[in-house]
mmCIF file of C-alpha atoms in Angstrom:
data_model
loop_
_atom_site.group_PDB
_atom_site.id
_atom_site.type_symbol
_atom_site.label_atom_id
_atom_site.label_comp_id
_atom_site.label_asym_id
_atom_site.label_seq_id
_atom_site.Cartn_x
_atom_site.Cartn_y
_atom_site.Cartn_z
ATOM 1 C CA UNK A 1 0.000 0.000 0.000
ATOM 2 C CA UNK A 2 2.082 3.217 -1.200
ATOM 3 C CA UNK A 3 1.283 6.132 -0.224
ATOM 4 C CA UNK A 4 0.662 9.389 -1.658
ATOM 5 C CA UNK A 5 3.054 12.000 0.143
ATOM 6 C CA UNK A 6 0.267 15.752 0.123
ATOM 7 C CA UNK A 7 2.754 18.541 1.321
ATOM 8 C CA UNK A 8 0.783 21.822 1.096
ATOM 9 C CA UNK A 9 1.044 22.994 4.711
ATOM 10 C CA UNK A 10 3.823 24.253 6.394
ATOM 11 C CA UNK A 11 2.623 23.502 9.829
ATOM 12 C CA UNK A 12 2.088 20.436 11.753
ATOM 13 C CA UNK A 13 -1.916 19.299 10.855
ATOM 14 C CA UNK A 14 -5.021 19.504 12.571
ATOM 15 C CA UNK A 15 -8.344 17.825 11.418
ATOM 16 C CA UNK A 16 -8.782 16.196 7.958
ATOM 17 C CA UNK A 17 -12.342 15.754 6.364
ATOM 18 C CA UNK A 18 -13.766 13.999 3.327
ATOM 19 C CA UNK A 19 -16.920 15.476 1.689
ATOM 20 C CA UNK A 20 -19.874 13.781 1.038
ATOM 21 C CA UNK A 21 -18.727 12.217 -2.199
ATOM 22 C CA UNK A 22 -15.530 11.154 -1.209
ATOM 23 C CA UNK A 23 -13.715 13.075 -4.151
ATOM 24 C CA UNK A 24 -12.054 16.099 -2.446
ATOM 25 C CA UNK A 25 -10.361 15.956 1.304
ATOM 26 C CA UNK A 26 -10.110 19.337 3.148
ATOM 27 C CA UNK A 27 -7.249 19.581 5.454
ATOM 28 C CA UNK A 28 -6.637 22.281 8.325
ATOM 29 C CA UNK A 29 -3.148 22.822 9.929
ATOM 30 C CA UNK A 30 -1.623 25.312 11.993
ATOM 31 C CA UNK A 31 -0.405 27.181 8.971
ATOM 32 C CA UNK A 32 -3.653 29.574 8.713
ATOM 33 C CA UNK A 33 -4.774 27.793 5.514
ATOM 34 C CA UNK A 34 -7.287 24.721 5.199
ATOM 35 C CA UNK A 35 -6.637 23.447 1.936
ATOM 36 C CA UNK A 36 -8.516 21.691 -0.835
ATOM 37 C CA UNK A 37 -7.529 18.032 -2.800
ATOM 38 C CA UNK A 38 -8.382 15.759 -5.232
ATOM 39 C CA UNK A 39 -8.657 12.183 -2.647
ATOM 40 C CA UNK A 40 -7.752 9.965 -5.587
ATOM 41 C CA UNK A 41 -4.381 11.338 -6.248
ATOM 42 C CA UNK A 42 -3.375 13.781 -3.878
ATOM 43 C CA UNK A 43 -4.024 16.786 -6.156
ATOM 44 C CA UNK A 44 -3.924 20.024 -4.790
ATOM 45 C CA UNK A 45 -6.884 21.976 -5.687
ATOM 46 C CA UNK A 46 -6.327 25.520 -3.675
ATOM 47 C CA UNK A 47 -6.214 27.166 -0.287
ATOM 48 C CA UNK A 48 -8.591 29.028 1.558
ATOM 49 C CA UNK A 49 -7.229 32.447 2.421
ATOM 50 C CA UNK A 50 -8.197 34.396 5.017
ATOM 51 C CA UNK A 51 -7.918 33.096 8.447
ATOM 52 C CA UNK A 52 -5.170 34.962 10.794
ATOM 53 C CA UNK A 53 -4.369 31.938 13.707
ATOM 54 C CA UNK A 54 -4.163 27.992 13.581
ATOM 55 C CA UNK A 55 -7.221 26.262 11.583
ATOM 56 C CA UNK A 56 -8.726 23.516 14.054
ATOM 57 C CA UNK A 57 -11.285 21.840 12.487
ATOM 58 C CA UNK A 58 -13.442 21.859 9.549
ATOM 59 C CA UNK A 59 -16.703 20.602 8.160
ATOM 60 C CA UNK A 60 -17.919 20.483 4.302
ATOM 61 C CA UNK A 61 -21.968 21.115 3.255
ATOM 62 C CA UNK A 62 -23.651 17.518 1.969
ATOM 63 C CA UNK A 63 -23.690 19.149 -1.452
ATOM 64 C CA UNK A 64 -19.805 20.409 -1.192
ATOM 65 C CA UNK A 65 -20.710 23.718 -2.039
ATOM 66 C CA UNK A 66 -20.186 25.304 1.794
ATOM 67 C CA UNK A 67 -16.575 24.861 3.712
ATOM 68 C CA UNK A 68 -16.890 25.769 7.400
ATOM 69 C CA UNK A 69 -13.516 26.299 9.654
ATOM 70 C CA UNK A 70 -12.804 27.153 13.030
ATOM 71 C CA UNK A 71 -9.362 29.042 14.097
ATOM 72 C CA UNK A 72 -7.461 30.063 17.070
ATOM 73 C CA UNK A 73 -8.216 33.834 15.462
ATOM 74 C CA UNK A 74 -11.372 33.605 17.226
ATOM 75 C CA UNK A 75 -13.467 33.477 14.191
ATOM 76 C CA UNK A 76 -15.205 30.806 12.394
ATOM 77 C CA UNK A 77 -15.829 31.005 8.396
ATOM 78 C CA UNK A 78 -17.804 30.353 5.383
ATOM 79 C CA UNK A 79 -16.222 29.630 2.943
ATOM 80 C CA UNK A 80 -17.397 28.652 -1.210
ATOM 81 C CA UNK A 81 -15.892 25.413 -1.534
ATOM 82 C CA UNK A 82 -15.494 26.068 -5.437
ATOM 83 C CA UNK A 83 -14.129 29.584 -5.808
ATOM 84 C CA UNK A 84 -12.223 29.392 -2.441
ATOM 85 C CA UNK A 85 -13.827 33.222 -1.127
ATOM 86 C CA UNK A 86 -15.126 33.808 2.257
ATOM 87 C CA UNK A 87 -18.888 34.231 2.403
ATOM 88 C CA UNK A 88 -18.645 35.471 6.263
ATOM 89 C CA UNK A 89 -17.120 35.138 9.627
ATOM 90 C CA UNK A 90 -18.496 34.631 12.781
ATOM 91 C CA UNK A 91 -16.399 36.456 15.114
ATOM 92 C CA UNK A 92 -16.197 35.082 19.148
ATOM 93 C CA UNK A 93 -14.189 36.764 22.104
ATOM 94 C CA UNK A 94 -11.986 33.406 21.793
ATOM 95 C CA UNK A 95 -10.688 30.836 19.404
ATOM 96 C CA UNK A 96 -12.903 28.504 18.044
ATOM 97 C CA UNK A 97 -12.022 24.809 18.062
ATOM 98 C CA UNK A 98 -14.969 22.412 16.754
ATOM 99 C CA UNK A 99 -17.052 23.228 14.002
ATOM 100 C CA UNK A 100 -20.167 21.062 12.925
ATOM 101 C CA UNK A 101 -22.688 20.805 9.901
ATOM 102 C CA UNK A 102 -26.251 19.728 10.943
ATOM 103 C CA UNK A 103 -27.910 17.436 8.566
ATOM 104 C CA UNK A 104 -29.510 19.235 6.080
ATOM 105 C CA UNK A 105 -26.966 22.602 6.353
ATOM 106 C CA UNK A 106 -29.202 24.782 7.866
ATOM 107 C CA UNK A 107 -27.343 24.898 11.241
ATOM 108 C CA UNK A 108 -23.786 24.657 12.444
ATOM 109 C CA UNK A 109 -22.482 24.104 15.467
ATOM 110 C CA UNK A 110 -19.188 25.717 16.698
ATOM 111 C CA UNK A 111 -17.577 25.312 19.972
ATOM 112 C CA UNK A 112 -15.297 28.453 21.781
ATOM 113 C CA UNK A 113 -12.292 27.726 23.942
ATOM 114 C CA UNK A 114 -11.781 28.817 27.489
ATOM 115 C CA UNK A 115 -9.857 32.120 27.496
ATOM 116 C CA UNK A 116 -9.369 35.339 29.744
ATOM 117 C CA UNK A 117 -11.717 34.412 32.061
ATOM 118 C CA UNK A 118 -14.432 33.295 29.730
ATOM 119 C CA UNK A 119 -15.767 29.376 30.016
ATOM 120 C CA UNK A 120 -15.518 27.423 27.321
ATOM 121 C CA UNK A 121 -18.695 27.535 24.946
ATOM 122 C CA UNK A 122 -21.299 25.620 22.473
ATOM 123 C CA UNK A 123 -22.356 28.159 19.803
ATOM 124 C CA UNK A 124 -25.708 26.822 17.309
ATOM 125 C CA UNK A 125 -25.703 29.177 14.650
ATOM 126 C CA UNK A 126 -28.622 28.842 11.382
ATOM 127 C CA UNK A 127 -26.625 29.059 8.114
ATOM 128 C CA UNK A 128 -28.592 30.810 5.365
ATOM 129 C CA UNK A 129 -29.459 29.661 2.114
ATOM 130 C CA UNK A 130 -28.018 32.424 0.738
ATOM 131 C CA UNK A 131 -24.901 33.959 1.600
ATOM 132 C CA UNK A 132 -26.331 37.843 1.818
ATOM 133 C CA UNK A 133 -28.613 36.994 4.494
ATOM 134 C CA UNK A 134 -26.519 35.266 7.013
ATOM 135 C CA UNK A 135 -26.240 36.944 10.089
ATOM 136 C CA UNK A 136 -23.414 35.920 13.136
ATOM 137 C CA UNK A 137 -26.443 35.854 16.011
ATOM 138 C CA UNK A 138 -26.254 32.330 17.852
ATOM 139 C CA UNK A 139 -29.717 30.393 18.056
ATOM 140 C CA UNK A 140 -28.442 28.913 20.805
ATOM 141 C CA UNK A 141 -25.021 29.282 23.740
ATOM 142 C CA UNK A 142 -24.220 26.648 25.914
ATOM 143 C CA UNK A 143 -22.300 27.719 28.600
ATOM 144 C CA UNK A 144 -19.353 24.407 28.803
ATOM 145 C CA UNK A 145 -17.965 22.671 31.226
ATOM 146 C CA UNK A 146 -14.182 23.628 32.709
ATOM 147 C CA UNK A 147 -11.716 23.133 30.023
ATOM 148 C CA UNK A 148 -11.734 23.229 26.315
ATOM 149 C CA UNK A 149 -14.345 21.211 24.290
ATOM 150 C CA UNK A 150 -11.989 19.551 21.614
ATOM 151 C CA UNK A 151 -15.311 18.426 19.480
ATOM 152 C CA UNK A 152 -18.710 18.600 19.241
ATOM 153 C CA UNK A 153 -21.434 17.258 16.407
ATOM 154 C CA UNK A 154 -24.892 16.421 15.899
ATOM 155 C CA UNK A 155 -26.516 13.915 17.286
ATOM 156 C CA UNK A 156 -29.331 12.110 15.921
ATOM 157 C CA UNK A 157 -32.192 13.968 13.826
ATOM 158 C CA UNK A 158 -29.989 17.599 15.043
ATOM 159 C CA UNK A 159 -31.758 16.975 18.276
ATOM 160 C CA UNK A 160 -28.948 16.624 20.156
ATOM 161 C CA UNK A 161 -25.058 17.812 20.840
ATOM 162 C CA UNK A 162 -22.631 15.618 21.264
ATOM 163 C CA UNK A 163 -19.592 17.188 23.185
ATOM 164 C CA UNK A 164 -16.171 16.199 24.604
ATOM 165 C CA UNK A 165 -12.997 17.338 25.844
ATOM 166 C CA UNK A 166 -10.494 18.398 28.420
ATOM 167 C CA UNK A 167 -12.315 16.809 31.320
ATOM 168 C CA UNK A 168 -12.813 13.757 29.973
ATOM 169 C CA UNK A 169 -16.234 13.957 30.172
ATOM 170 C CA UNK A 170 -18.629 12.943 26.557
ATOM 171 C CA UNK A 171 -21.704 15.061 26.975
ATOM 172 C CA UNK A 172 -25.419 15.191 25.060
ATOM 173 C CA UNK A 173 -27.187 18.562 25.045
ATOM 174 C CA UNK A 174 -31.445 19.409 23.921
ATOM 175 C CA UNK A 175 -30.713 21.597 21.255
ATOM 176 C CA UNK A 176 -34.410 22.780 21.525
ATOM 177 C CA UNK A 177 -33.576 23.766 25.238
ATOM 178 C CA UNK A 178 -29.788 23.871 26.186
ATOM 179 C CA UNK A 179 -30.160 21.216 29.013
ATOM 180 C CA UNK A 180 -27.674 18.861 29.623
ATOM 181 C CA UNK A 181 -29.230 15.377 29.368
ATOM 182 C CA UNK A 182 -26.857 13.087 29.976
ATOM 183 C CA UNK A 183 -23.124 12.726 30.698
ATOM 184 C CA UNK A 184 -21.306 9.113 30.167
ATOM 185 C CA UNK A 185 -20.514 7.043 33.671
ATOM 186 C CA UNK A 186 -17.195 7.996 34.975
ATOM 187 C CA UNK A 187 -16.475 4.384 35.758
ATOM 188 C CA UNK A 188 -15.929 3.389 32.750
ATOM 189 C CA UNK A 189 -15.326 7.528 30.781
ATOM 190 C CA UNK A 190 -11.631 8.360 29.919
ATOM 191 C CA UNK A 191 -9.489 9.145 32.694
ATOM 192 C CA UNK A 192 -7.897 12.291 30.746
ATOM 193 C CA UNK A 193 -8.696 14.758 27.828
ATOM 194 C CA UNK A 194 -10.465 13.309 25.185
ATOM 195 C CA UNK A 195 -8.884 14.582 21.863
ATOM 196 C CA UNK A 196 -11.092 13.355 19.002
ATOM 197 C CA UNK A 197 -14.734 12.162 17.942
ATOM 198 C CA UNK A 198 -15.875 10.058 14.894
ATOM 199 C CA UNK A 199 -19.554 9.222 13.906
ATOM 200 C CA UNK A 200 -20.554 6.042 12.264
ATOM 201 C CA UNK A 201 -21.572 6.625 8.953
ATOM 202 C CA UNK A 202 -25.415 5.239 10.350
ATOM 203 C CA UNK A 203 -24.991 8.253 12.699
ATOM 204 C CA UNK A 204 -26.108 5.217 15.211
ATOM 205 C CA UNK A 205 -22.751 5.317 17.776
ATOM 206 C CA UNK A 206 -19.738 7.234 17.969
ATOM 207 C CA UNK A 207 -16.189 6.539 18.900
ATOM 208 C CA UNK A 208 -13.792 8.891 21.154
ATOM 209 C CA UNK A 209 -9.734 9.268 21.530
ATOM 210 C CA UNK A 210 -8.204 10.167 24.520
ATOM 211 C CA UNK A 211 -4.654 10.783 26.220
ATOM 212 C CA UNK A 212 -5.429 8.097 28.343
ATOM 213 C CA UNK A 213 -4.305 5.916 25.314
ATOM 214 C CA UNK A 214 -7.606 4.298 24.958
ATOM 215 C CA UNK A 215 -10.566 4.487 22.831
ATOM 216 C CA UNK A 216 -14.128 4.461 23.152
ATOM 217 C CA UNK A 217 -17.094 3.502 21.283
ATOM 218 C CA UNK A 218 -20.059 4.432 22.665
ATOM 219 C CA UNK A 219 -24.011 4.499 21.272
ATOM 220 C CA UNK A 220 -24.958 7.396 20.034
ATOM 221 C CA UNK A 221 -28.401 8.172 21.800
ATOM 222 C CA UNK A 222 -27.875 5.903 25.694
ATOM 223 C CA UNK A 223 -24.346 7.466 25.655
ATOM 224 C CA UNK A 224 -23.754 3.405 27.015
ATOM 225 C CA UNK A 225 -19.563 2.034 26.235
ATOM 226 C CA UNK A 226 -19.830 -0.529 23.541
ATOM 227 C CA UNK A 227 -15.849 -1.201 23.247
ATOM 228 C CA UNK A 228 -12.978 -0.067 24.534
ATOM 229 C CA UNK A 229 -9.534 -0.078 22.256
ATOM 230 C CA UNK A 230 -6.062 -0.266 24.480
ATOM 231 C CA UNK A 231 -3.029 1.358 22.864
ATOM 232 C CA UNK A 232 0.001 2.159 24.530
ATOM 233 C CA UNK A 233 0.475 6.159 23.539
ATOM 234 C CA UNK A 234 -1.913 8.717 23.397
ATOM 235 C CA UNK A 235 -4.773 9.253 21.073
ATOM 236 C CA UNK A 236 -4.630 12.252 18.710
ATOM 237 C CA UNK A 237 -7.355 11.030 16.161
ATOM 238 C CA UNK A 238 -9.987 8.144 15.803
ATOM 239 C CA UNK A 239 -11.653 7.125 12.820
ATOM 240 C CA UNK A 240 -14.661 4.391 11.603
ATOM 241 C CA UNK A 241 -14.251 2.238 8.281
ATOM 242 C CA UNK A 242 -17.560 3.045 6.222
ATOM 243 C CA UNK A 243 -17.322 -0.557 5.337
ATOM 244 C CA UNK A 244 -15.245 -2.932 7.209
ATOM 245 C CA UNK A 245 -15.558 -3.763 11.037
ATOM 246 C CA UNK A 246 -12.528 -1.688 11.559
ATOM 247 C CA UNK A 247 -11.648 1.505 13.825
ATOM 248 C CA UNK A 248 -8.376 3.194 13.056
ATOM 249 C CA UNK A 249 -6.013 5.190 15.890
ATOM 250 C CA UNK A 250 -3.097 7.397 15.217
ATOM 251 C CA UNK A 251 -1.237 9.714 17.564
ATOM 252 C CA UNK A 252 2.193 9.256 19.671
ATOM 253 C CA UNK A 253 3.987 10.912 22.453
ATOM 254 C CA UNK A 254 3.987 14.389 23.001
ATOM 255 C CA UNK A 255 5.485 16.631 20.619
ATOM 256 C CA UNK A 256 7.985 17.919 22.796
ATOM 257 C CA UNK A 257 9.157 14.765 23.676
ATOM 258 C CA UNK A 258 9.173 14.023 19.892
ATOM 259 C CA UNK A 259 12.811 15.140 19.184
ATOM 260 C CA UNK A 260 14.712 12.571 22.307
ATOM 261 C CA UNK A 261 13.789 9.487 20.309
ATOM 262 C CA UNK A 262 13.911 7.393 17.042
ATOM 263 C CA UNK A 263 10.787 8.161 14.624
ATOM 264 C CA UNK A 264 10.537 4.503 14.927
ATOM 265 C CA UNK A 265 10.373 4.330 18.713
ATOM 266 C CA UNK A 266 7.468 7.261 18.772
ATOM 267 C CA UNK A 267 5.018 4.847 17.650
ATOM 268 C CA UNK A 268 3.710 6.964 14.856
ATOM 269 C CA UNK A 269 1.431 4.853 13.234
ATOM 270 C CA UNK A 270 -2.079 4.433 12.670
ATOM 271 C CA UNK A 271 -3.441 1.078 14.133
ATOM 272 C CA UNK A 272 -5.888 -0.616 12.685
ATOM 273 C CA UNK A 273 -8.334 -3.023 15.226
ATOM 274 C CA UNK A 274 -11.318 -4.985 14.752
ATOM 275 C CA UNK A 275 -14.316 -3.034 15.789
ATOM 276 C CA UNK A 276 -16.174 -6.525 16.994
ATOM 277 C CA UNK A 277 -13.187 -7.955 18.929
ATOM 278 C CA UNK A 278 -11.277 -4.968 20.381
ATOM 279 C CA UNK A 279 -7.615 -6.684 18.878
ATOM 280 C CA UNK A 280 -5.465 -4.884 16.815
ATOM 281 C CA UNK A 281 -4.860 -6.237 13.495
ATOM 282 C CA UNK A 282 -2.350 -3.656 11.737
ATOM 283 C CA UNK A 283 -0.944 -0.618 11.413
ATOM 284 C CA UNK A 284 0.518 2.002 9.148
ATOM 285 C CA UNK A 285 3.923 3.438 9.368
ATOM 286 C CA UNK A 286 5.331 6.858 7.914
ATOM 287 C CA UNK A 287 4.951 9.695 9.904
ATOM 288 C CA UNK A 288 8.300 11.469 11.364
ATOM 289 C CA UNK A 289 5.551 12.977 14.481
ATOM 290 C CA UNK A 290 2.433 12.293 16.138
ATOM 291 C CA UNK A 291 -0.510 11.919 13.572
ATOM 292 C CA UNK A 292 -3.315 14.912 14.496
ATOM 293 C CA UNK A 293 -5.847 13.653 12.121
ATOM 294 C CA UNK A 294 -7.457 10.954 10.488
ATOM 295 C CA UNK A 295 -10.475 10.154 8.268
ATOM 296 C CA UNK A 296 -11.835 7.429 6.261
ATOM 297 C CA UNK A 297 -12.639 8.079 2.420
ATOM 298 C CA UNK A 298 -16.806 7.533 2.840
ATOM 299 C CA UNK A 299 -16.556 4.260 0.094
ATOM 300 C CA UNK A 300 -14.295 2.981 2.301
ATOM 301 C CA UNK A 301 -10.639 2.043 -0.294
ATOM 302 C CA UNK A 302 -8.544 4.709 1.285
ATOM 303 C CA UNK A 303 -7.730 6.954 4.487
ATOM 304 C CA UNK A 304 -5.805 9.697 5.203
ATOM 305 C CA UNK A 305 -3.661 10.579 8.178
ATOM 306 C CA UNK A 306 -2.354 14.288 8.959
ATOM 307 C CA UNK A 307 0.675 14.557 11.383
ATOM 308 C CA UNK A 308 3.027 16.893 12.953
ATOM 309 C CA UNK A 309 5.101 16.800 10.754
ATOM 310 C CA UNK A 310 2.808 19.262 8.064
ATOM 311 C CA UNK A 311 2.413 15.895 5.355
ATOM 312 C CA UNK A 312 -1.006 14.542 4.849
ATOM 313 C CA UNK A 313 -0.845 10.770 3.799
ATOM 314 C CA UNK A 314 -3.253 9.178 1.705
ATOM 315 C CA UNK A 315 -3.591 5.263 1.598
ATOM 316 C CA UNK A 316 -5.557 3.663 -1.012
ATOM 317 C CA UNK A 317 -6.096 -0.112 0.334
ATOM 318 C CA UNK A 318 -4.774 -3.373 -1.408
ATOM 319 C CA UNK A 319 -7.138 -5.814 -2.383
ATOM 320 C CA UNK A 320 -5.454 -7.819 0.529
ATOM 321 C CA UNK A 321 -6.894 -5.540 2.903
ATOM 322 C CA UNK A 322 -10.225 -6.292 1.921
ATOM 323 C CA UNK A 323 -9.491 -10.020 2.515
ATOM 324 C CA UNK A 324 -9.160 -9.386 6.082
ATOM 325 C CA UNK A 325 -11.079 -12.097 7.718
ATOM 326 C CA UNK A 326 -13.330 -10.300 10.436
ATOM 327 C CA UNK A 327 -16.328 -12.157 12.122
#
């Protein structure tokens, strides 16, 4: 399985997202520009210009026409996918971290890091139809918990938020009312900041990444654990085969620990493990740094991993992968 090497950012990378399709992956890094490929060969398309801080996340419209990004610059924009301009910025009194398309585009949700005495926040905001009538008021603030919320999406049917980050804690929220209705059990929760959050393609569970060097999948509307993946570094990224019984994990020590040992002794890989059985059954070499991001092409022949290292990999599968026997 060869890779195709995607340098376009000069910073290490921070979320990576397929649209709809599958034929273009969008890419954020700490560089200030999200960036636009073709996810069959790599192909850079263009850059989105325009944001002033680190890019942390980034969601694309079910029809690919709408980008949305999130950046330390404590703004969020909108962005035409096909001509690359802004169509407006929501401006916050601190940098925004998760950003979230609601089934059907009309809403987004975007969640605001704790900073200057401010608590971190969970910002619903409609997105017009057409880009001269959008306005920057919130439908909706949830005040958050202590600590930054890494991510946040829809739950089922936009009727809930799903939330998680520094303290560990995975949260649902009434998007009709605000109110928190459930939290996960802290028996069995992740014991330290939980760093990433997939969907299932059936939007019916979810699976989380943590520092405590575990992963969890857990159902979508009970919030109960369904698995529990060991590793033995920290988790950066998680993300869900569209097809096979397989979760992926990528991340590695620290970066500031990165440049004491061997690339091969980091542990920069992305391990593969049977989503039935809990056991890992492969993994991925070729970052030279942690890997930030990951995300599964929606057929489900390739994935892409983002590290610290400012490269975005792409993997299209071998047959042999497919032969995998799985129960």
């Amino acid at each position: 399985m060869r890779p195709i090497l995607m340098k376009g950012h000069e910073r290490p990378l921070t979320f990576l997202k397929y649209n709809r399709d599958g034929d273009l992956l969008f890419s954020c890094a700490k560089d200030h520009m999200p960036t636009v490929w073709f996810a069959d060969n790599g192909e850079r398309l263009g850059t989105y210009r325009g944001h002033n801080g680190a890019v942390w996340c980034c969601d694309v419209s079910r029809d690919s026409s709408r980008l949305i990004t999130g950046s330390a610059d404590q703004s969020a924009k909108l962005w035409d996918v096909q001509s690359g301009t802004q169509l407006f910025t929501f401006s916050f009194d601190s940098p925004a971290r998760a950003v979230d398309f609601a089934v059907g585009d009309k809403l987004a949700v975007i969640t605001t890091d704790p900073f200057m005495g401010l608590s971190s926040a969970i910002h619903v905001k409609c997105i017009a139809a057409d880009p001269d009538d959008q306005v920057g008021d919130s439908v909706l603030v949830l005040k958050g918990p202590q600590g930054r919320i890494n991510r946040a999406v829809w739950g089922p049917l936009n009727k809930t938020i799903i939330s998680a980050g520094e303290d560990a804690v995975v949260r649902i929220w009434d998007t009709e009312t605000g109110k928190l209705l459930q939290e996960n059990d802290k028996e069995v929760g992740h014991k330290k900041t939980v760093t990433s959050l997939a969907k299932a393609t059936d939007g019916s569970h979810f699976l989380t990444g943590s520092l405590d060097k575990s992963a969890k999948l857990w159902d979508i509307r009970s919030l109960t654990l369904i698995k529990t993946y060991f590793t033995e570094r920290p988790v950066n990224a998680v993300a869900m085969s569209p097809l096979l019984n397989h979760v992926v994990l990528g991340g590695g020590q620290d970066a500031s620990a990165v440049t004491t040992t061997d690339h091969r002794a980091g542990k920069f890989e992305a391990k593969f493990y049977d989503k039935i059985l809990q056991e890992e059954i492969g993994g991925v070499k070729g970052h030279f740094g942690p890997i930030n991001a990951l995300a599964f092409n929606p057929d489900g022949k390739s994935f892409s991993s983002g590290g610290e290292d400012g490269y975005v990999r792409l993997h299209h599968f071998d047959p042999d992968y497919f032969k995998i026997p799985s129960i």
